[in-house]
Every structure is written in C-alpha cells, then in structure tokens.
Amino acid sequence: PILLGKDTLNQQNITHGSLQGYIAKAVYTEPILKKSLLEFTVSKSYSNSSSEKTTNDYNKLDGKFNLKNDSLSNDFENIYAYYTGGIRIRTQRQNYNFAVGFSYQQAILEGTTTNAIKDSTINKTFRNILPNARFQYNFSKFKTLSLNYAASTNQPSVSQLQPIADNSNPLNIKIGNPNLKQEYNHNIMGHLNLISPYRNKNFFMYFTMQFTENKIVNADCVDQLGINRTKPINVNGVNNLNSEISYSMPIHFLKGTVELSNSGGIFKTKQFINGSANDIKTLSLGPKLRFDINPTDKINIDLSAGLNYFNSKNSLQPALNSKYISQNYDASFDWEMPKRFFFSTDFNYMINSQRAAGFNINVPLWNMSISKQMLKMNRGELKLSVRDLLDKNIGISRNTNNNYIEDSRVMTLRRFFLLSFTYSLNKTGLNNVRSGGGMRMIIK
C-alpha cells in the first residue's frame, strides 16, 4: 500500500446549550346517543433550544487549546412548535368499547446556524392528518383483548436540515439536507391478557408494529481516499415488529410458579452506499425460563435462564452480516431473618459467543446485602451491601454500520461496598416501600 498522507487532529470543543418549552392541551366531551361521547381536543406545543459551540485548535507554542477554529464554531437556535385539533367518537358497551377519530397537525420548524464562513436559516412547515382508533373486548373480568392504532410524526432536526458541512472528523464529514420531509409513522399495538386468579395461571401476549413513510436514513459516499460523506435522505419500506409472550403456572411441590416467556423482534431498514441501497434485516429472539419459589413465608428464591439471539443481514455487503448469541443465568435469594434483619443475594452469569476474538467473555456478577429495619413503624433501614463481589464486571456490546462491525468492551464500576440509611416518609413504614409504594429518603 502507498501512504498518501498523514494528518493529526487535536482540538477541543466546548458547547453551551439551553432548552425551554411548554405543552398545553384542552379536551371537551359531549354525550351523544345512549352510550357514546363526542370528544374534541386542541393542543399546542412549543420548544426553543439554543447551542453555542466553540472549537479551539491546539497551540504548539504554549501547549494550550486557544486557537479558535471559526469554521467549526457556530451558534445554533431551533424553534419547533405544533398545533393540533382533533375529534373522535367513544362508545362503551357491556363487553366492549371502542374509539375512532383523527386530528389535524401543523408543525413549524425554524432554525438558524451562524458561523464565520456561512450562515444558514431553515423554515419548514409540515401539515398532516393523523387518524387514531382503539378497540377493547372483555371476554370476562380477567380476560381482555385490546388493539390500538395511531399515526404520528417525527420532524427532522435542524442539524439534519442545515446544508452546512460538519467536518469535525475529516474522515467522516456530515452535511444536512434542506429537502427532508417529516417521518410519518403508523403505530399498531395489541394486548391479550388471560388470567385465571383461582388457578394461578396467566397468559400474556403483547406486540407492536410500526410502518414508517419518509424514514430519515443516512446516505454515505466513500471516495478513493476513504473519506466518508454522510447526508440524510427520506426512504420508504422501513418497518419493525416487536412482541412478547409469556405463560405462568403453579408448581405445588416446589411451592412456587414457573414462567416460560419469549421476546422477539424483526427490524427492516435501509441505508445507501455510493448511491446503492443496502437493505438491512435484523432478527432477535429471547426465550426465558423462570422459577419463583417460596418454601416459607420468610424465604423467596428466583431462578432463571435465558438466551438472546441476534442476526443482522446486509443485502449490499454480506461481509458485514452480524450474528451472536448470549446466555444469561440468574439466581436470587431473599431471607427475612428474626428481629427485622434481611439478607439478600443475587448472582448473574452471562456467556457471550460468536463475537470477535477477545470479546467472547463470560461475566459473573454477584451482589449481596444485609439490612436491619428500625425506628417506629419500621421507618428506618440500615443496609450494608457489596456490588460485584467477585470483581469481574465488564460490559460487552456490538455496533454495526455500513462499513464496519464494532465489538466493544467497557470497563464499568467494579467491586464496591455501600453503607446506606433509608427513612420512609410513609406512615406504614418500609414494608410499603418494599412493595412498591410510599416515599423514602436515602442517605449514603
């Protein structure tokens, strides 16, 4: 290979920003027919954000960052406001209810960027009709099915619209597209709940689907020197599906319950490389088995095992296809001891596979604590806890893009001890706080 050039970038960026805004909404309902209502809504949202970015180059003479780079310094102000007016009809029957309607939305986006080379002003107005619908059917008191549909929009940011190049990274130059349109989303959500309280059997199913028109994605252009220029554009054909299903039932000989669940998702998007579309399809699955055991009223044991599968395929660059598997094993033990002492410990073991060499790391994480409730109504709790008892905690993640797959290893906070005192402001004490209610004050 021939070395064409060598350059060093040594800069310091200082950014000051502020955000102010408000949302106001009014709703009026009018009864019509026997069991129906006509609902009228109006709303307004307003936000004003500003940012001042100063870039200083390194001064070799005095070793300080005091050479202002005017081309990479700018002042930025963004105003986004929208007005909506809507109408829908709501109907309630004995076994079902539904609502259907629509709203009109007008959004205004104003942005100004000022620097020493070129000033840019953006003024955009977006107008949309946003339909919505909801249906719920009650098979019984504990068995329900609900379906929801709503349209929504996402506006492009001013940085995506500004036709000013950002060359903070000379190898990855970004420039906005003033012709961007709003993203228009079709959102569908469903729930199915089948509960048998007397038999302690439960079945849940949940899903969300989103279809996006004018999705904002990146179009990359890589030249012969390896410099990447990125510009956002609008495309269609982007959608995703996420779902979760679970079933639980009692296990009498263990004095507990078992739950079998699975989460999954299908995500389809696209990016562009040198004018060619790269279709990206991603599949994720996460089956899990969990046991919740209560041998006595004072002891609770949780055991679980789960698998996370991820598979991403690229139509344009199969070499960037990504697939990996991680396994999670969890165990926890909680014991209410005599004289209001509590002991708790949990252990998580993660196994990573099919990643890059050096990143298939098994991570054991063990936590432990002992606490004592005190004061009147058990309002106070003194707790000594230790996190990451084995001193092995580490973070592993994967990021993929048009021209690379990145496995990263993050050194997180490892073993430490913590002494804390908690005081409950609720009259029922910490017993209510443990169950999820009440207020408390913590001193560490």
GROMACS .gro file of N, CA, C and O in nm, residues 106-109 123-127:
model
   36
  106GLN      N    1  -5.038   2.088   1.243
  106GLN     CA    2  -4.950   2.177   1.168
  106GLN      C    3  -4.827   2.204   1.253
  106GLN      O    4  -4.837   2.252   1.366
  107ALA      N    5  -4.711   2.171   1.200
  107ALA     CA    6  -4.585   2.186   1.272
  107ALA      C    7  -4.497   2.288   1.201
  107ALA      O    8  -4.490   2.291   1.077
  108ILE      N    9  -4.430   2.370   1.280
  108ILE     CA   10  -4.341   2.474   1.228
  108ILE      C   11  -4.202   2.453   1.286
  108ILE      O   12  -4.186   2.440   1.409
  109LEU      N   13  -4.103   2.448   1.200
  109LEU     CA   14  -3.965   2.430   1.242
  109LEU      C   15  -3.882   2.545   1.188
  109LEU      O   16  -3.879   2.570   1.067
  123ASN      N   17  -3.660   2.728   0.747
  123ASN     CA   18  -3.801   2.750   0.781
  123ASN      C   19  -3.883   2.641   0.713
  123ASN      O   20  -3.887   2.635   0.590
  124LYS      N   21  -3.945   2.555   0.793
  124LYS     CA   22  -4.023   2.444   0.740
  124LYS      C   23  -4.161   2.442   0.807
  124LYS      O   24  -4.173   2.464   0.928
  125THR      N   25  -4.263   2.412   0.726
  125THR     CA   26  -4.399   2.393   0.777
  125THR      C   27  -4.450   2.257   0.730
  125THR      O   28  -4.443   2.227   0.609
  126PHE      N   29  -4.497   2.175   0.824
  126PHE     CA   30  -4.548   2.042   0.792
  126PHE      C   31  -4.696   2.034   0.831
  126PHE      O   32  -4.735   2.079   0.940
  127ARG      N   33  -4.778   1.976   0.744
  127ARG     CA   34  -4.921   1.961   0.772
  127ARG      C   35  -4.958   1.814   0.751
  127ARG      O   36  -4.924   1.755   0.648
   0.00000   0.00000   0.00000
